[in-house]
Tab-separated table of C-alpha atoms in Angstrom:
chain	number	residue	atom	x	y	z
A	24	UNK	CA	-0.006	0.004	0.009
A	25	UNK	CA	2.599	2.564	1.062
A	26	UNK	CA	2.123	6.293	1.283
A	27	UNK	CA	0.382	8.360	-1.416
A	28	UNK	CA	0.234	12.029	-2.102
A	29	UNK	CA	-3.203	13.476	-1.585
A	30	UNK	CA	-4.918	15.136	-4.545
A	31	UNK	CA	-8.605	14.686	-3.890
A	32	UNK	CA	-10.638	14.287	-7.032
A	33	UNK	CA	-14.424	14.430	-6.851
A	34	UNK	CA	-17.160	13.295	-9.152
A	35	UNK	CA	-19.957	15.514	-10.391
A	36	UNK	CA	-21.636	15.439	-6.997
A	37	UNK	CA	-18.471	16.520	-5.278
A	38	UNK	CA	-18.159	13.016	-3.863
A	39	UNK	CA	-14.615	11.809	-3.936
A	40	UNK	CA	-13.778	9.376	-6.723
A	41	UNK	CA	-10.743	7.680	-5.196
A	42	UNK	CA	-11.049	4.114	-3.934
A	43	UNK	CA	-9.233	4.238	-0.541
A	44	UNK	CA	-7.512	0.873	-0.345
A	45	UNK	CA	-9.215	-2.241	-1.609
A	46	UNK	CA	-12.474	-4.087	-0.943
A	47	UNK	CA	-10.551	-6.564	1.174
A	48	UNK	CA	-8.648	-3.880	3.106
A	49	UNK	CA	-10.519	-0.580	2.695
A	50	UNK	CA	-7.940	1.980	3.952
A	51	UNK	CA	-5.279	4.207	2.520
A	52	UNK	CA	-2.706	6.494	4.136
A	53	UNK	CA	-1.653	9.766	2.608
A	54	UNK	CA	1.075	12.359	3.082
A	55	UNK	CA	-0.128	15.785	1.916
A	56	UNK	CA	1.926	18.920	1.385
A	57	UNK	CA	-0.686	21.728	1.299
A	58	UNK	CA	1.993	24.241	0.338
A	59	UNK	CA	1.650	22.830	-3.193
A	60	UNK	CA	-2.089	22.553	-3.390
A	61	UNK	CA	-5.141	22.758	-1.126
A	62	UNK	CA	-7.731	19.969	-0.905
A	63	UNK	CA	-10.908	21.105	-2.635
A	64	UNK	CA	-14.481	20.798	-1.370
A	65	UNK	CA	-15.527	17.161	-1.389
A	66	UNK	CA	-16.936	14.387	0.742
A	67	UNK	CA	-16.763	10.618	0.990
A	68	UNK	CA	-18.528	7.737	2.694
A	69	UNK	CA	-15.316	6.694	4.443
A	70	UNK	CA	-14.115	8.091	7.754
A	71	UNK	CA	-11.035	10.291	7.808
A	72	UNK	CA	-8.339	11.003	10.407
A	73	UNK	CA	-5.859	13.829	9.770
A	74	UNK	CA	-2.669	14.376	11.769
A	75	UNK	CA	-0.904	17.715	11.361
A	76	UNK	CA	2.813	16.867	11.154
A	77	UNK	CA	3.929	20.416	10.424
A	78	UNK	CA	2.387	23.893	10.255
A	79	UNK	CA	-1.255	24.793	10.808
A	80	UNK	CA	-4.249	23.310	8.944
A	81	UNK	CA	-7.212	25.476	8.033
A	82	UNK	CA	-10.442	23.439	7.665
A	83	UNK	CA	-13.891	24.425	6.426
A	84	UNK	CA	-16.889	22.129	6.703
A	85	UNK	CA	-20.588	22.647	5.899
A	86	UNK	CA	-21.121	25.450	8.427
A	87	UNK	CA	-17.848	25.587	10.398
A	88	UNK	CA	-14.325	26.903	9.934
A	89	UNK	CA	-11.414	26.197	12.293
A	90	UNK	CA	-7.685	25.633	12.554
A	91	UNK	CA	-5.759	22.543	13.682
A	92	UNK	CA	-2.280	23.081	15.070
A	93	UNK	CA	0.890	21.089	14.566
A	94	UNK	CA	0.801	17.907	16.700
A	95	UNK	CA	-3.002	17.915	16.833
A	96	UNK	CA	-5.464	16.112	14.629
A	97	UNK	CA	-8.960	15.907	13.185
A	98	UNK	CA	-11.648	13.255	12.769
A	99	UNK	CA	-14.204	13.646	9.987
A	100	UNK	CA	-17.359	11.514	10.062
A	101	UNK	CA	-18.754	10.013	6.870
A	102	UNK	CA	-20.487	12.296	4.334
A	103	UNK	CA	-19.115	15.511	5.775
A	104	UNK	CA	-18.454	18.130	3.064
A	105	UNK	CA	-15.008	19.624	3.760
A	106	UNK	CA	-12.174	21.728	2.330
A	107	UNK	CA	-8.602	21.990	3.652
A	108	UNK	CA	-5.737	24.418	3.031
A	109	UNK	CA	-2.637	25.511	4.869
A	110	UNK	CA	-3.046	28.115	7.609
A	111	UNK	CA	-0.920	31.137	8.237
A	112	UNK	CA	2.336	29.131	8.432
A	113	UNK	CA	4.594	28.861	5.411
A	114	UNK	CA	3.847	25.180	4.993
A	115	UNK	CA	1.470	22.470	6.161
A	116	UNK	CA	2.270	18.753	6.053
A	117	UNK	CA	-0.423	16.210	6.832
A	118	UNK	CA	-0.566	12.488	7.545
A	119	UNK	CA	-4.043	11.204	6.887
A	120	UNK	CA	-6.024	7.957	6.916
A	121	UNK	CA	-9.183	7.446	4.930
A	122	UNK	CA	-10.949	4.161	5.691
A	123	UNK	CA	-14.319	2.430	5.650
A	124	UNK	CA	-15.866	1.783	9.038
A	125	UNK	CA	-16.246	-1.931	8.261
A	126	UNK	CA	-12.469	-2.306	8.626
A	127	UNK	CA	-12.976	-2.066	12.371
A	128	UNK	CA	-16.685	-2.828	12.685
A	129	UNK	CA	-17.019	-5.857	10.408
A	130	UNK	CA	-20.434	-6.670	8.984
A	131	UNK	CA	-23.574	-4.683	9.913
A	132	UNK	CA	-24.777	-7.724	11.867
A	133	UNK	CA	-21.772	-7.684	14.234
A	134	UNK	CA	-21.913	-6.352	17.773
A	135	UNK	CA	-18.983	-4.029	16.932
A	136	UNK	CA	-21.018	-2.365	14.194
A	137	UNK	CA	-24.369	-2.244	15.968
A	138	UNK	CA	-23.161	-1.259	19.440
A	139	UNK	CA	-20.271	1.095	18.606
A	140	UNK	CA	-20.001	2.044	14.919
A	141	UNK	CA	-23.601	2.685	13.861
A	142	UNK	CA	-24.308	5.162	16.723
A	143	UNK	CA	-21.148	7.069	15.760
A	144	UNK	CA	-21.797	7.026	12.018
A	145	UNK	CA	-25.459	8.115	12.282
A	146	UNK	CA	-24.877	10.877	14.800
A	147	UNK	CA	-25.589	14.071	12.855
A	148	UNK	CA	-24.486	16.170	15.893
A	149	UNK	CA	-20.976	14.645	15.632
A	150	UNK	CA	-19.701	15.573	12.115
A	151	UNK	CA	-16.098	16.088	13.226
A	152	UNK	CA	-13.798	16.265	16.215
A	153	UNK	CA	-10.621	18.341	16.716
A	154	UNK	CA	-8.095	16.269	18.668
A	155	UNK	CA	-5.656	18.174	20.864
A	156	UNK	CA	-2.537	17.086	22.694
A	157	UNK	CA	-3.819	18.953	25.725
A	158	UNK	CA	-6.626	16.410	26.387
A	159	UNK	CA	-5.743	13.018	27.844
A	160	UNK	CA	-8.140	10.949	25.762
A	161	UNK	CA	-7.441	13.064	22.676
A	162	UNK	CA	-3.788	12.281	23.136
A	163	UNK	CA	-4.548	8.580	23.336
A	164	UNK	CA	-6.615	8.808	20.174
A	165	UNK	CA	-3.832	10.688	18.335
A	166	UNK	CA	-1.356	8.006	19.443
A	167	UNK	CA	-3.666	5.242	18.104
A	168	UNK	CA	-4.133	7.076	14.784
A	169	UNK	CA	-0.404	7.657	14.473
A	170	UNK	CA	0.280	3.992	15.032
A	171	UNK	CA	-2.264	3.046	12.387
A	172	UNK	CA	-0.688	5.467	9.884
A	173	UNK	CA	2.800	4.169	10.579
A	174	UNK	CA	1.721	0.497	10.277
A	175	UNK	CA	-0.119	1.249	7.063
A	176	UNK	CA	2.791	3.078	5.484
A	177	UNK	CA	5.552	0.663	6.616
A	178	UNK	CA	3.670	-2.537	5.612
A	179	UNK	CA	5.556	-4.866	7.916
A	180	UNK	CA	4.365	-8.480	8.059
A	181	UNK	CA	0.963	-8.642	9.698
A	182	UNK	CA	0.512	-4.852	9.451
A	183	UNK	CA	-3.185	-5.350	8.652
A	184	UNK	CA	-3.794	-6.623	12.197
A	185	UNK	CA	-1.917	-3.667	13.659
A	186	UNK	CA	-3.909	-1.155	11.605
A	187	UNK	CA	-7.236	-2.694	12.548
A	188	UNK	CA	-6.309	-2.882	16.218
A	189	UNK	CA	-5.157	0.769	16.306
A	190	UNK	CA	-8.243	2.011	14.483
A	191	UNK	CA	-10.546	0.012	16.758
A	192	UNK	CA	-8.948	1.694	19.778
A	193	UNK	CA	-9.254	5.086	18.080
A	194	UNK	CA	-12.927	4.611	17.211
A	195	UNK	CA	-13.822	3.333	20.685
A	196	UNK	CA	-12.300	6.441	22.221
A	197	UNK	CA	-14.434	8.577	19.926
A	198	UNK	CA	-17.539	6.541	20.773
A	199	UNK	CA	-16.943	6.638	24.520
A	200	UNK	CA	-16.274	10.361	24.671
A	201	UNK	CA	-18.464	11.814	21.878
A	202	UNK	CA	-21.307	12.736	24.241
A	203	UNK	CA	-19.092	15.321	25.947
A	204	UNK	CA	-18.320	16.891	22.542
A	205	UNK	CA	-21.717	16.773	20.848
A	206	UNK	CA	-23.257	19.986	19.742
A	207	UNK	CA	-26.900	20.663	18.978
A	208	UNK	CA	-28.141	18.500	16.121
A	209	UNK	CA	-28.535	20.452	12.890
A	210	UNK	CA	-32.061	21.626	12.087
A	211	UNK	CA	-34.077	20.241	9.199
A	212	UNK	CA	-33.417	23.542	7.414
A	213	UNK	CA	-29.627	23.091	7.822
A	214	UNK	CA	-29.820	19.523	6.537
A	215	UNK	CA	-31.850	20.686	3.495
A	216	UNK	CA	-29.309	23.392	2.908
A	217	UNK	CA	-26.454	20.834	2.906
A	218	UNK	CA	-28.269	18.648	0.375
A	219	UNK	CA	-28.962	21.710	-1.843
A	220	UNK	CA	-25.338	22.802	-1.858
A	221	UNK	CA	-24.276	19.282	-2.892
A	222	UNK	CA	-26.718	19.438	-5.806
A	223	UNK	CA	-25.424	22.804	-6.868
A	224	UNK	CA	-21.789	21.679	-6.618
A	225	UNK	CA	-22.761	18.669	-8.746
A	226	UNK	CA	-24.092	21.023	-11.427
A	227	UNK	CA	-21.063	23.250	-11.348
A	228	UNK	CA	-18.652	20.339	-11.607
A	229	UNK	CA	-20.600	18.854	-14.527
A	230	UNK	CA	-20.748	22.145	-16.392
A	231	UNK	CA	-17.588	23.961	-15.283
A	232	UNK	CA	-16.330	24.310	-18.877
A	233	UNK	CA	-19.493	26.221	-19.857
A	234	UNK	CA	-20.614	29.757	-19.122
A	235	UNK	CA	-22.537	29.633	-15.861
A	236	UNK	CA	-24.978	32.004	-14.172
A	237	UNK	CA	-26.399	32.122	-10.657
A	238	UNK	CA	-29.836	31.310	-12.075
A	239	UNK	CA	-28.578	28.146	-13.780
A	240	UNK	CA	-26.864	27.013	-10.606
A	241	UNK	CA	-29.968	27.787	-8.460
A	242	UNK	CA	-32.219	25.956	-10.867
A	243	UNK	CA	-30.175	22.744	-10.476
A	244	UNK	CA	-31.324	22.548	-6.848
A	245	UNK	CA	-34.803	23.940	-7.500
A	246	UNK	CA	-34.204	27.040	-5.401
A	247	UNK	CA	-34.331	30.812	-5.995
A	248	UNK	CA	-31.294	32.884	-6.876
A	249	UNK	CA	-31.310	34.451	-3.429
A	250	UNK	CA	-31.463	31.027	-1.746
A	251	UNK	CA	-28.537	29.879	-3.911
A	252	UNK	CA	-26.495	32.895	-2.867
A	253	UNK	CA	-27.399	32.313	0.781
A	254	UNK	CA	-26.395	28.642	0.721
A	255	UNK	CA	-23.025	29.441	-0.841
A	256	UNK	CA	-22.347	32.218	1.635
A	257	UNK	CA	-23.276	30.065	4.646
A	258	UNK	CA	-21.458	26.881	3.651
A	259	UNK	CA	-18.781	27.576	1.051
A	260	UNK	CA	-18.090	31.149	2.165
A	261	UNK	CA	-17.949	32.721	-1.307
A	262	UNK	CA	-20.601	33.559	-3.972
A	263	UNK	CA	-21.274	30.801	-6.496
A	264	UNK	CA	-19.618	32.436	-9.478
A	265	UNK	CA	-16.465	33.022	-7.462
A	266	UNK	CA	-16.524	29.387	-6.448
A	267	UNK	CA	-16.766	28.413	-10.143
A	268	UNK	CA	-13.621	30.406	-10.868
A	269	UNK	CA	-11.788	28.876	-7.850
A	270	UNK	CA	-12.867	25.399	-8.922
A	271	UNK	CA	-11.583	25.990	-12.472
A	272	UNK	CA	-8.258	27.283	-11.178
A	273	UNK	CA	-7.906	24.326	-8.855
A	274	UNK	CA	-8.409	21.885	-11.699
A	275	UNK	CA	-5.932	23.823	-13.833
A	276	UNK	CA	-3.333	23.677	-11.077
A	277	UNK	CA	-3.808	19.901	-10.781
A	278	UNK	CA	-3.380	19.432	-14.507
A	279	UNK	CA	-0.273	21.620	-14.616
A	280	UNK	CA	1.381	19.186	-12.226
A	281	UNK	CA	-0.067	15.907	-13.433
A	282	UNK	CA	0.092	16.320	-17.205
A	283	UNK	CA	2.370	17.628	-19.963
A	284	UNK	CA	-0.452	19.219	-21.943
A	285	UNK	CA	0.194	22.784	-23.235
A	286	UNK	CA	-0.956	25.490	-20.835
A	287	UNK	CA	-3.320	26.933	-23.398
A	288	UNK	CA	-5.129	23.576	-23.770
A	289	UNK	CA	-5.351	23.207	-19.994
A	290	UNK	CA	-6.912	26.675	-19.777
A	291	UNK	CA	-9.595	25.796	-22.366
A	292	UNK	CA	-10.260	22.390	-20.801
A	293	UNK	CA	-10.853	24.049	-17.406
A	294	UNK	CA	-13.332	26.610	-18.835
A	295	UNK	CA	-11.088	29.592	-19.629
A	296	UNK	CA	-11.607	30.693	-23.180
A	297	UNK	CA	-9.077	33.526	-23.105
A	298	UNK	CA	-5.458	32.710	-22.283
A	299	UNK	CA	-4.677	36.252	-21.035
A	300	UNK	CA	-7.616	36.061	-18.557
A	301	UNK	CA	-6.536	32.632	-17.353
A	302	UNK	CA	-2.909	33.723	-16.834
A	303	UNK	CA	-3.985	36.840	-14.954
A	304	UNK	CA	-6.464	35.106	-12.655
A	305	UNK	CA	-4.110	32.185	-12.029
A	306	UNK	CA	-1.351	34.573	-10.932
A	307	UNK	CA	-3.806	36.411	-8.668
A	308	UNK	CA	-4.717	33.108	-7.009
A	309	UNK	CA	-1.299	31.431	-6.849
A	310	UNK	CA	1.079	34.465	-6.935
A	311	UNK	CA	2.955	32.973	-9.932
A	312	UNK	CA	2.251	32.417	-13.641
A	313	UNK	CA	0.953	28.976	-14.710
A	314	UNK	CA	4.319	28.107	-16.283
A	315	UNK	CA	6.256	29.136	-13.167
A	316	UNK	CA	3.831	27.142	-11.002
A	317	UNK	CA	4.372	24.003	-13.107
A	318	UNK	CA	8.123	24.404	-13.072
A	319	UNK	CA	8.536	25.257	-9.390
A	320	UNK	CA	6.251	22.582	-7.907
A	321	UNK	CA	7.356	19.826	-10.203
A	322	UNK	CA	10.951	20.491	-9.181
A	323	UNK	CA	10.048	20.585	-5.481
A	324	UNK	CA	8.020	17.344	-5.554
A	325	UNK	CA	9.793	14.262	-4.187
A	326	UNK	CA	10.279	11.449	-6.713
A	327	UNK	CA	8.589	8.114	-6.062
A	328	UNK	CA	10.434	5.463	-4.082
A	329	UNK	CA	9.923	1.730	-4.521
A	330	UNK	CA	8.367	1.279	-1.096
A	331	UNK	CA	5.958	4.273	-1.262
A	332	UNK	CA	4.457	5.000	-4.601
A	333	UNK	CA	3.371	8.614	-4.990
A	334	UNK	CA	-0.029	8.399	-6.600
A	335	UNK	CA	-2.839	10.930	-6.511
A	336	UNK	CA	-5.828	10.846	-4.222
């Protein structure tokens, strides 16, 4: 399995496309340098644990924004829409695990699933948990997650048992302590808003190469223009048309690093019809030209090693 570089790719619904691990062993560990690229808005059915190895992580979810410091971590429950980027520090290095709950809980008929996993997964008032070194049980959970990440990346004989054991301990700590962390369950209106934003993101991702208007985006979720603007402001934090531009630029940045296609073709593929406009907006977002971005970040990327293939997430 080894370590992979994170580059989250989502489908038209914003749901992540990557298969994390295999059907037999549904987990993958990632090492993410957010100095090169942020992780765009997406969600997945798997659980995620993030350990901040260096710098500060800035996280946005559907309705919350917060920072996670070096040495601390984050748990994301299934289906949580989220976006990650480096904080105010010059760099941000993450170690993350994305795994299906059945790795620890087994089948839905097992006592592990019914007594411990299902209550955790179905708890809408527990979408995430910031884990701090200052809390005793948080520290135990961080240690368990770190052991799982190390076992997963090193792949020593029998590592599958070690990973499952560490994650079982981690999830039990969350289950046993979640009541002290729970917030008020989201209202029906908030839940509807979350589903609407996912529909609108789906439409944007499907049609990002086309000219888009607020009315078109709103119509995709059967809401008014004003409701569309409100949903984007409350959850994404920017107006829909600005999000469209950010999404296009994010995809362009990914292609600059992952392909050898001419920059002009990448611009058109990502929805920019004028090269001058693309170059200007890209420099505004990334502080360098597209060509300089490609050259700089390709040179700074570590080459693959035999024991840890650097693939994209």
